CSV table of C-alpha atoms in Angstrom, one decimal:
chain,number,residue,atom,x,y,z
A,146,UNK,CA,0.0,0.0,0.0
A,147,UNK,CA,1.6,3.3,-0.7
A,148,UNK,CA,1.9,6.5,1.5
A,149,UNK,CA,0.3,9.5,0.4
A,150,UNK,CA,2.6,12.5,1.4
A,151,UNK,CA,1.1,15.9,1.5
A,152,UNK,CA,3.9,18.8,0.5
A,153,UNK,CA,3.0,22.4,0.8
A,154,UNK,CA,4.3,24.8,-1.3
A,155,UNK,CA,2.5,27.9,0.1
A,156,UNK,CA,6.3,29.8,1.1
A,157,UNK,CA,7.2,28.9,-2.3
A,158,UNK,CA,4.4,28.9,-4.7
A,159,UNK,CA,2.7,31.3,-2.8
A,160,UNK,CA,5.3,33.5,-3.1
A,161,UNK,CA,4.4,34.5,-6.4
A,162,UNK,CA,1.6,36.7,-5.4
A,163,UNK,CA,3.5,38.8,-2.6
A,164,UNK,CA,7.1,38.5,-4.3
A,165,UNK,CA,8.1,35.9,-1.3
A,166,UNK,CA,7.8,39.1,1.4
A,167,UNK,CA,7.5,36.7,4.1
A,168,UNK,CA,9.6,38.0,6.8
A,169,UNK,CA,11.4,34.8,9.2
A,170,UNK,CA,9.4,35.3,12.2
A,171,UNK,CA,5.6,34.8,9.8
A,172,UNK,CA,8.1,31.9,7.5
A,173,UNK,CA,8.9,30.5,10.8
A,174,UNK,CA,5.4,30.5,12.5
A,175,UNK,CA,3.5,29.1,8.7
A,176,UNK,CA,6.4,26.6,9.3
A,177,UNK,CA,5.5,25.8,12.9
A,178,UNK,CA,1.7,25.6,12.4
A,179,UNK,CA,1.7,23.1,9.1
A,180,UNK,CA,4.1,20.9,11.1
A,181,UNK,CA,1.6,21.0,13.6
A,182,UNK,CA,-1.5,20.5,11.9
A,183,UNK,CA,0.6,17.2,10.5
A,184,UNK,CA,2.0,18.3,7.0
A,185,UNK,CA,5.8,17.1,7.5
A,186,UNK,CA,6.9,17.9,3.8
A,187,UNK,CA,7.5,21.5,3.9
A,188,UNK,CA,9.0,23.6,1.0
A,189,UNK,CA,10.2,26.5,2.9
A,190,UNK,CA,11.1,28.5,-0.4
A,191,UNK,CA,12.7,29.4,-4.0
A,192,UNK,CA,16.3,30.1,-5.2
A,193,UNK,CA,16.7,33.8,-6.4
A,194,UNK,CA,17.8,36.8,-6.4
A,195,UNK,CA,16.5,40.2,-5.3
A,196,UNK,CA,14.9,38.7,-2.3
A,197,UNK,CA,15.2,40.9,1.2
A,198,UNK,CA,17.6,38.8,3.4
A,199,UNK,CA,15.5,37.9,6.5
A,200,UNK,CA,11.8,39.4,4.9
A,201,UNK,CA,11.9,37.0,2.1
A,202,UNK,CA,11.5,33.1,0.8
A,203,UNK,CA,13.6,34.1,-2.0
A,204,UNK,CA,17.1,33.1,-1.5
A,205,UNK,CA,20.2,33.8,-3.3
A,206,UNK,CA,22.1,31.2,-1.3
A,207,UNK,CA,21.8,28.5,1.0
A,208,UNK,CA,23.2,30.7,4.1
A,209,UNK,CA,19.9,32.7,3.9
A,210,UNK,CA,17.6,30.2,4.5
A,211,UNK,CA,19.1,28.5,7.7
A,212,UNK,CA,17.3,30.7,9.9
A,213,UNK,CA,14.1,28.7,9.1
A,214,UNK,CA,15.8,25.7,9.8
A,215,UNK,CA,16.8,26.2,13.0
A,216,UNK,CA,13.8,24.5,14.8
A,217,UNK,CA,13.5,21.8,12.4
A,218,UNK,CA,11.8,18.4,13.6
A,219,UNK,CA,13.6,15.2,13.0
A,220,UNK,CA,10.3,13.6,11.3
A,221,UNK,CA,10.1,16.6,8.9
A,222,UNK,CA,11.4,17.2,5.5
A,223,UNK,CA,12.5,20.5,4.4
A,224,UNK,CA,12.3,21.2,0.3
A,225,UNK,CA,13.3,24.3,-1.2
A,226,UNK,CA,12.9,24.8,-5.4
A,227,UNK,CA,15.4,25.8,-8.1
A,228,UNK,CA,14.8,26.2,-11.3
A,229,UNK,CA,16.9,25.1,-13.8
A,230,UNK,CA,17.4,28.1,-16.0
A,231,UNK,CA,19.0,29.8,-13.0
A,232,UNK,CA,20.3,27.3,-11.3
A,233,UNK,CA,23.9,28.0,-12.5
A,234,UNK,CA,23.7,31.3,-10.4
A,235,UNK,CA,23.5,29.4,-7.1
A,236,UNK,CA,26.2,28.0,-4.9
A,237,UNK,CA,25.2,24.9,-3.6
A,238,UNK,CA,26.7,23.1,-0.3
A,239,UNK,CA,26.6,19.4,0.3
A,240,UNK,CA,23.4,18.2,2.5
A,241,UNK,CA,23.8,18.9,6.3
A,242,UNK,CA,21.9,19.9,8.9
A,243,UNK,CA,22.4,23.4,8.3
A,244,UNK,CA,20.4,23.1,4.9
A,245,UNK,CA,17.1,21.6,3.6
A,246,UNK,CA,16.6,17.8,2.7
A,247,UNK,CA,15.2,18.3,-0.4
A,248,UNK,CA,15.9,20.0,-3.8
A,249,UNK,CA,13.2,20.8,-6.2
A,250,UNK,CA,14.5,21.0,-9.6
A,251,UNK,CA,11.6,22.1,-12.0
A,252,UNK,CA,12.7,22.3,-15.7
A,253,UNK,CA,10.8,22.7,-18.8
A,254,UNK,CA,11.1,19.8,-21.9
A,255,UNK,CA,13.8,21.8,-23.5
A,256,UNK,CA,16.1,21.8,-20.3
A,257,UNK,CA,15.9,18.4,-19.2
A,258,UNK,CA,19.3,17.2,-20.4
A,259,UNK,CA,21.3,19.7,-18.3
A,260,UNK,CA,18.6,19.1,-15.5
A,261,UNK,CA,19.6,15.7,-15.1
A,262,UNK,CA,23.1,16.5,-15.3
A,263,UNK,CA,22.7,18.8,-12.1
A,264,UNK,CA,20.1,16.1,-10.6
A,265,UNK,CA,22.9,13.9,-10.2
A,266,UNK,CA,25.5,16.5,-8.9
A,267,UNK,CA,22.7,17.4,-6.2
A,268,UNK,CA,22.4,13.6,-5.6
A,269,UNK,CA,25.8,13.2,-5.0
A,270,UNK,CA,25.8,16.5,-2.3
A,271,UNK,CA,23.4,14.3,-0.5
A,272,UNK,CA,20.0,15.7,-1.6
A,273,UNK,CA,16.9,14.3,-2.0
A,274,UNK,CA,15.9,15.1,-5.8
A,275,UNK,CA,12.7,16.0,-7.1
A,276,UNK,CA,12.8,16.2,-10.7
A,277,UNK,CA,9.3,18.0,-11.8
A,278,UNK,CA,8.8,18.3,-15.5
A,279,UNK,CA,6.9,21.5,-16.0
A,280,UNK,CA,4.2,21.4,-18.4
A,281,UNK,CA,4.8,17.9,-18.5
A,282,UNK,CA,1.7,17.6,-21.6
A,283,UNK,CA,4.0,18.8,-23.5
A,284,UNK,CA,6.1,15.6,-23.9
A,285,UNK,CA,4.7,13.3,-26.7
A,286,UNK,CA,4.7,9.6,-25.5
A,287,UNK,CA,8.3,8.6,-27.3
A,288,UNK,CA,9.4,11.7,-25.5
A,289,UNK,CA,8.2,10.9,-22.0
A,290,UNK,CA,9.5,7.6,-22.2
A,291,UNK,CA,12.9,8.7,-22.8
A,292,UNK,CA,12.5,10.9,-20.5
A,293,UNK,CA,11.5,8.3,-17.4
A,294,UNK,CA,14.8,6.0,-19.1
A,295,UNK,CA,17.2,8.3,-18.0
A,296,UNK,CA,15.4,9.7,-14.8
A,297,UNK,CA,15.2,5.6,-14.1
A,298,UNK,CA,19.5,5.6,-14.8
A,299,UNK,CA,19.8,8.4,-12.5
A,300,UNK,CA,17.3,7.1,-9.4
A,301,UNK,CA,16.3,10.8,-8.1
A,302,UNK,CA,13.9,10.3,-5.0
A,303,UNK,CA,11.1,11.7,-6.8
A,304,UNK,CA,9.7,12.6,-10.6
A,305,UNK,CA,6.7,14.5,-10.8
A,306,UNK,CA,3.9,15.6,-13.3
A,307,UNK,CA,3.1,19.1,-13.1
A,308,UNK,CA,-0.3,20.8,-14.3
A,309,UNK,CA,1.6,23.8,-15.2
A,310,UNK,CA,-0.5,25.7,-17.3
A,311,UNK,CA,-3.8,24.2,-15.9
A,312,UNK,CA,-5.1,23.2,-18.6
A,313,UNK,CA,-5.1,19.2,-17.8
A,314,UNK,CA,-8.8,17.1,-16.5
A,315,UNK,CA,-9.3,13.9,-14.2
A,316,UNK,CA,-9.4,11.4,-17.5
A,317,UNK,CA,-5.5,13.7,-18.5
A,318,UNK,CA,-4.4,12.7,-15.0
A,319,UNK,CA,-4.9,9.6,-14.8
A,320,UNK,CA,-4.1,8.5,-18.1
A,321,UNK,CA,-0.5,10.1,-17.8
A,322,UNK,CA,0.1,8.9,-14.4
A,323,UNK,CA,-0.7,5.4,-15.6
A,324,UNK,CA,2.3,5.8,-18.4
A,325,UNK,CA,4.3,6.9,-15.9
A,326,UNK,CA,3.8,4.1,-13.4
A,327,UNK,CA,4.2,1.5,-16.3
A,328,UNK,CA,7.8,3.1,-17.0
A,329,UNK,CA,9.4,4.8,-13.8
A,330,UNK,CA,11.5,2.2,-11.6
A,331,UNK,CA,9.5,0.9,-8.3
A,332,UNK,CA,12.0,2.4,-5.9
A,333,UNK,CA,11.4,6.4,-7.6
A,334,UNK,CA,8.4,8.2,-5.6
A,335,UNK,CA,5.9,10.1,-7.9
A,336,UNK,CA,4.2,13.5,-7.1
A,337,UNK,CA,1.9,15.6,-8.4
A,338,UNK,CA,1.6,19.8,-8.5
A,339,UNK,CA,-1.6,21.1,-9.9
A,340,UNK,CA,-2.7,24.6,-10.2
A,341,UNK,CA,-6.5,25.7,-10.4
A,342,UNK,CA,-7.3,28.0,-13.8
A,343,UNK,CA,-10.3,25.9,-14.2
A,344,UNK,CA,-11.0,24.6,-11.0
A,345,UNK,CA,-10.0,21.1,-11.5
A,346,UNK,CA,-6.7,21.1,-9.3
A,347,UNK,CA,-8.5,19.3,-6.2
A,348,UNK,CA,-10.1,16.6,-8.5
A,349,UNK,CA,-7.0,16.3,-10.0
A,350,UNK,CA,-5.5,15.5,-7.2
A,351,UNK,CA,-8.1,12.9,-6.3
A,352,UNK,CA,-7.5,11.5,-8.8
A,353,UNK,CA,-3.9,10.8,-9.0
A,354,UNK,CA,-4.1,9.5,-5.5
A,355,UNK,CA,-6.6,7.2,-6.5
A,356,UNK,CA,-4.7,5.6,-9.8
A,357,UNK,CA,-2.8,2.3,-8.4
A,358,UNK,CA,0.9,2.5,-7.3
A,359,UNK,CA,2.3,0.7,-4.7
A,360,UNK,CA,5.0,3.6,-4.1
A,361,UNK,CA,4.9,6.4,-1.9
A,362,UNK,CA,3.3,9.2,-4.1
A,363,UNK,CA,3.4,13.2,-3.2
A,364,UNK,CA,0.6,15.9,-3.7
A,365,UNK,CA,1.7,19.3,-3.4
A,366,UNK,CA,-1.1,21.9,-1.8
A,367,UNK,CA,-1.4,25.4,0.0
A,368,UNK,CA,-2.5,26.8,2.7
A,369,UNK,CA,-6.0,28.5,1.0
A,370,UNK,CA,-4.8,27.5,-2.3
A,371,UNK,CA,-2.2,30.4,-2.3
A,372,UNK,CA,-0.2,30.7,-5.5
A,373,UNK,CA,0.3,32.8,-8.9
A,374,UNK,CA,-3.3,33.3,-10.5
A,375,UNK,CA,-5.8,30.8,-9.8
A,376,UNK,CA,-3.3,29.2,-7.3
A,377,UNK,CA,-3.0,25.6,-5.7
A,378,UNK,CA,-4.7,22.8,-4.3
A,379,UNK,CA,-6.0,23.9,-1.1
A,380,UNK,CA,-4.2,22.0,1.2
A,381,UNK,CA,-6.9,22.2,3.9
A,382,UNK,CA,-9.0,20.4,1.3
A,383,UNK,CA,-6.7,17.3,1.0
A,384,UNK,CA,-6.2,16.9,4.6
A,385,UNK,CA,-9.6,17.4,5.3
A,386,UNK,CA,-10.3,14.7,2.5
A,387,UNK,CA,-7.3,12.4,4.0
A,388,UNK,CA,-9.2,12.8,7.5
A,389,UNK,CA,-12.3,10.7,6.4
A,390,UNK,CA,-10.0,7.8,5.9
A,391,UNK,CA,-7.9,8.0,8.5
A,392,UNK,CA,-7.4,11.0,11.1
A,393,UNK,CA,-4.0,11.9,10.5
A,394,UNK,CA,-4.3,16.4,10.2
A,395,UNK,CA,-5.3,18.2,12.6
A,396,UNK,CA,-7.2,21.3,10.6
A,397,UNK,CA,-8.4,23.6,13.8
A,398,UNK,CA,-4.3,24.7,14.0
A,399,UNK,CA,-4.2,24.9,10.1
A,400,UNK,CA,-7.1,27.1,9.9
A,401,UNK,CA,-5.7,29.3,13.1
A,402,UNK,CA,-2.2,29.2,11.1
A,403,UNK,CA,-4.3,31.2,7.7
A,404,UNK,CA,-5.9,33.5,9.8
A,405,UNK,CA,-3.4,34.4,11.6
A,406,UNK,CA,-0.5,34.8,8.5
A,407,UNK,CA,-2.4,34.2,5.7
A,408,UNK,CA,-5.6,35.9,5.6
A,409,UNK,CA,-3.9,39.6,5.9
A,410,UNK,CA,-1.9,38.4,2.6
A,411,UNK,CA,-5.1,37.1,0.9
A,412,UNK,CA,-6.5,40.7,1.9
A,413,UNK,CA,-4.2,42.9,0.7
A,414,UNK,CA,-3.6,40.7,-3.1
A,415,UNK,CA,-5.9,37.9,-4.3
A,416,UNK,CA,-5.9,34.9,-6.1
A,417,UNK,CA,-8.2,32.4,-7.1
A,418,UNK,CA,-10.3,31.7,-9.9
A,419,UNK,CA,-10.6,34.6,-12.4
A,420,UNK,CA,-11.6,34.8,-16.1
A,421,UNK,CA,-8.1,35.5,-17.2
A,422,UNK,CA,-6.5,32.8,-15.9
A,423,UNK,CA,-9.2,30.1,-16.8
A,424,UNK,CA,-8.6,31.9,-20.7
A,425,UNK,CA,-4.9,31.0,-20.9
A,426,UNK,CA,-5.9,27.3,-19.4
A,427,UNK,CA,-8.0,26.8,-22.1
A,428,UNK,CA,-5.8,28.1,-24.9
A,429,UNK,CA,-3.2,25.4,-23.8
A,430,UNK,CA,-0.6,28.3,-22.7
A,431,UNK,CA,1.5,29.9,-20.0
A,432,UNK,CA,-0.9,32.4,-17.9
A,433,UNK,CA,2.0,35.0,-17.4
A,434,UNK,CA,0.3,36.0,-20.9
A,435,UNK,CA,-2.7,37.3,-18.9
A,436,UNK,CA,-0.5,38.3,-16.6
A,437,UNK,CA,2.0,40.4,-18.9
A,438,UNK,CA,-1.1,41.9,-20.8
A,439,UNK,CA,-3.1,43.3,-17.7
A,440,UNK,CA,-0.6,44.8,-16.5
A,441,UNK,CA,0.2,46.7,-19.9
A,442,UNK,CA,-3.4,48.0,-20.0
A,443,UNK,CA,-5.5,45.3,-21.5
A,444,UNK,CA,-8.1,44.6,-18.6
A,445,UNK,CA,-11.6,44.4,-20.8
A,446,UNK,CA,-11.4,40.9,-20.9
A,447,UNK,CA,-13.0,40.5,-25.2
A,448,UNK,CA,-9.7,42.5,-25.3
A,449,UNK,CA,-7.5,40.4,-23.6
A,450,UNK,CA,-9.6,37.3,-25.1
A,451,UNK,CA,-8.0,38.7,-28.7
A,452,UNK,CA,-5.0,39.3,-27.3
A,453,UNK,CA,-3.7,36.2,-26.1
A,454,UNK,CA,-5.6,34.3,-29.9
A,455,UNK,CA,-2.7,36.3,-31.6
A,456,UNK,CA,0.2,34.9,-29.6
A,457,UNK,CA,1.8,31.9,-32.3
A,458,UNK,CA,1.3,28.1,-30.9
A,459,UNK,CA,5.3,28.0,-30.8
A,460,UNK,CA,5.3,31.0,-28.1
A,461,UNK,CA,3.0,29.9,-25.7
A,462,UNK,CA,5.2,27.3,-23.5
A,463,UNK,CA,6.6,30.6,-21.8
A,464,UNK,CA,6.4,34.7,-21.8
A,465,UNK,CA,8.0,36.2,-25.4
A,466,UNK,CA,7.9,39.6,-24.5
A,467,UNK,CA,8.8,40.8,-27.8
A,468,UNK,CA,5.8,39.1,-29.3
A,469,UNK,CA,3.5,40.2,-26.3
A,470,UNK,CA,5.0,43.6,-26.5
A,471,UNK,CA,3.8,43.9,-30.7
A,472,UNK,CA,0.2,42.5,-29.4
A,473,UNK,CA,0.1,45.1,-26.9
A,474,UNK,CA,0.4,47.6,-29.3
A,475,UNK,CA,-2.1,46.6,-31.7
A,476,UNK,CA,-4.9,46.1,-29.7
A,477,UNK,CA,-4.0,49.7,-28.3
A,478,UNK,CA,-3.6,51.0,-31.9
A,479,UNK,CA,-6.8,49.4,-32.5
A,480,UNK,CA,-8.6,50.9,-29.8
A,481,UNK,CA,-7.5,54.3,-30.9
């Protein structure tokens, strides 16, 4: 029978709607309250630069992030992310007990060859490795199983499928968890990150917990959901779902923990479901195109609807700002 391990990403992923301002003594107390409420996979940030040292879950090196570390429990694991197109910015120190347990190392299809390549090197420092394949719908069937033949030479501790652009249903899920499972060695865990454009990130993850595996298998939530856009699985939502089979979370102190830390966030910025967001979901692309386009003007959403139709098929795996930036300026010569 496998163990279903719940991860949240909500100092990570969440990050993306307050640029990571989460000063240590809020990191440390969101930290303290999902350990307590039972989630004991935390990702306590991102790699990156232009983070605040000691106000931020961005950090430019490993040094920074100690101070949320320092009360670690012995039956927790501690994740942080990097992503490979930046990853050769970043210094990074052999496991100990002064850094986290697990790296993150997301990549798009076009990256995965020098991806694996650092995948081993963090390996061999002693990290866990979580190798998640961004936008994994991308990868035709010849291409994924290539893919899961070298991920199966290299034995990271984790590969996951990720619902990048949110644009993936129950029947997507399960059949590309079931090519997965037929291909990926026994001894490789297998996760799952979903976002919610159209509202289908908490089937989703249903329904990847329900296909078959005997391995251990990770879903990655947040506290309310909280992440870019539509955001995450609600991680409340998959404990509370978790409880009715066996009490393992405890949601009174996770509740307390997003009113207390949370909630002000959620007041000052949102996220959630918004017509934007579900448009780029169901034009099969990256939604930093809605995002890049309101915030050059184009709110009226038939606008934005046009906009986004005249980005190419090639350009919508991520932002081409020169393209976006000729869009821009038609619809606005358009509109007078």
């Amino acid at each position: 029978m496998n163990k279903i391990h719940l991860l949240d990403c909500t100092l990570r992923d969440g990050g993306y709607v307050n640029n990571w301002e989460f000063d240590n003594g809020v990191a440390k107390e969101i930290v303290n309250g999902l350990y307590k409420s039972g989630i004991h996979v935390i990702e306590i940030g991102i790699m990156g630069h232009g983070g605040k040292v000691g106000k931020s879950t961005k950090f430019a090196s490993f040094k920074e992030a100690e101070a949320l570390l320092e009360n670690r429990k012995k039956d927790c694991k501690y994740a942080i992310m990097l992503n490979q197109a930046e990853a050769a910015s970043f210094d990074i120190p052999a496991r100990s007990e002064k850094t986290v347990d697990m790296i993150r190392l997301a990549y798009f299809k076009s990256e995965f060859q020098n991806a694996i390549v650092l995948a081993k090197s963090l390996k061999d420092k002693g990290y866990e490795v979580f190798l998640q394949a961004m936008a994994t719908f991308m990868y035709s069937d010849d291409e994924m199983n290539d893919m899961l033949r070298q991920i199966n030479d290299m034995k990271p501790k984790a590969f996951y499928i990720v619902d990048s652009f949110s644009n993936l249903f129950p029947e997507d899920i399960a059949r590309m968890a079931k090519q997965v499972l037929l291909k990926l060695d026994k001894d490789i865990d297998f996760g799952f990150h979903a976002h919610n454009n159209i509202q289908m990130a908490f089937s989703n993850a249903i329904t990847f917990m329900d296909v078959e595996s005997d391995r251990d298998i990770y879903i990655d939530g947040s506290i309310y959901g909280m992440g870019r856009g539509a955001g995450n699985v609600p991680i409340e939502l998959l404990m509370d779902y978790l409880n009715k089979k066996e009490k393992l979370y405890n949601l009174e102190v996770l509740l307390k923990t997003y009113q207390d830390y949370i909630k002000p966030i959620f007041e000052q910025y949102f996220w959630g479901y918004t017509h934007p967001y579900y448009l780029t979901a169901s034009k099969d692309m990256n939604s930093v195109y809605s995002w890049y386009f309101m915030n050059n003007g184009i709110n009226d959403i038939v606008q934005l609807n046009k906009a986004l139709d005249m980005i190419p098929d090639d350009s919508k795996y991520a932002l081409m700002k020169d393209e976006a930036s000729e869009v821009v300026k038609k619809i606005r010569g358009e509109n007078g």
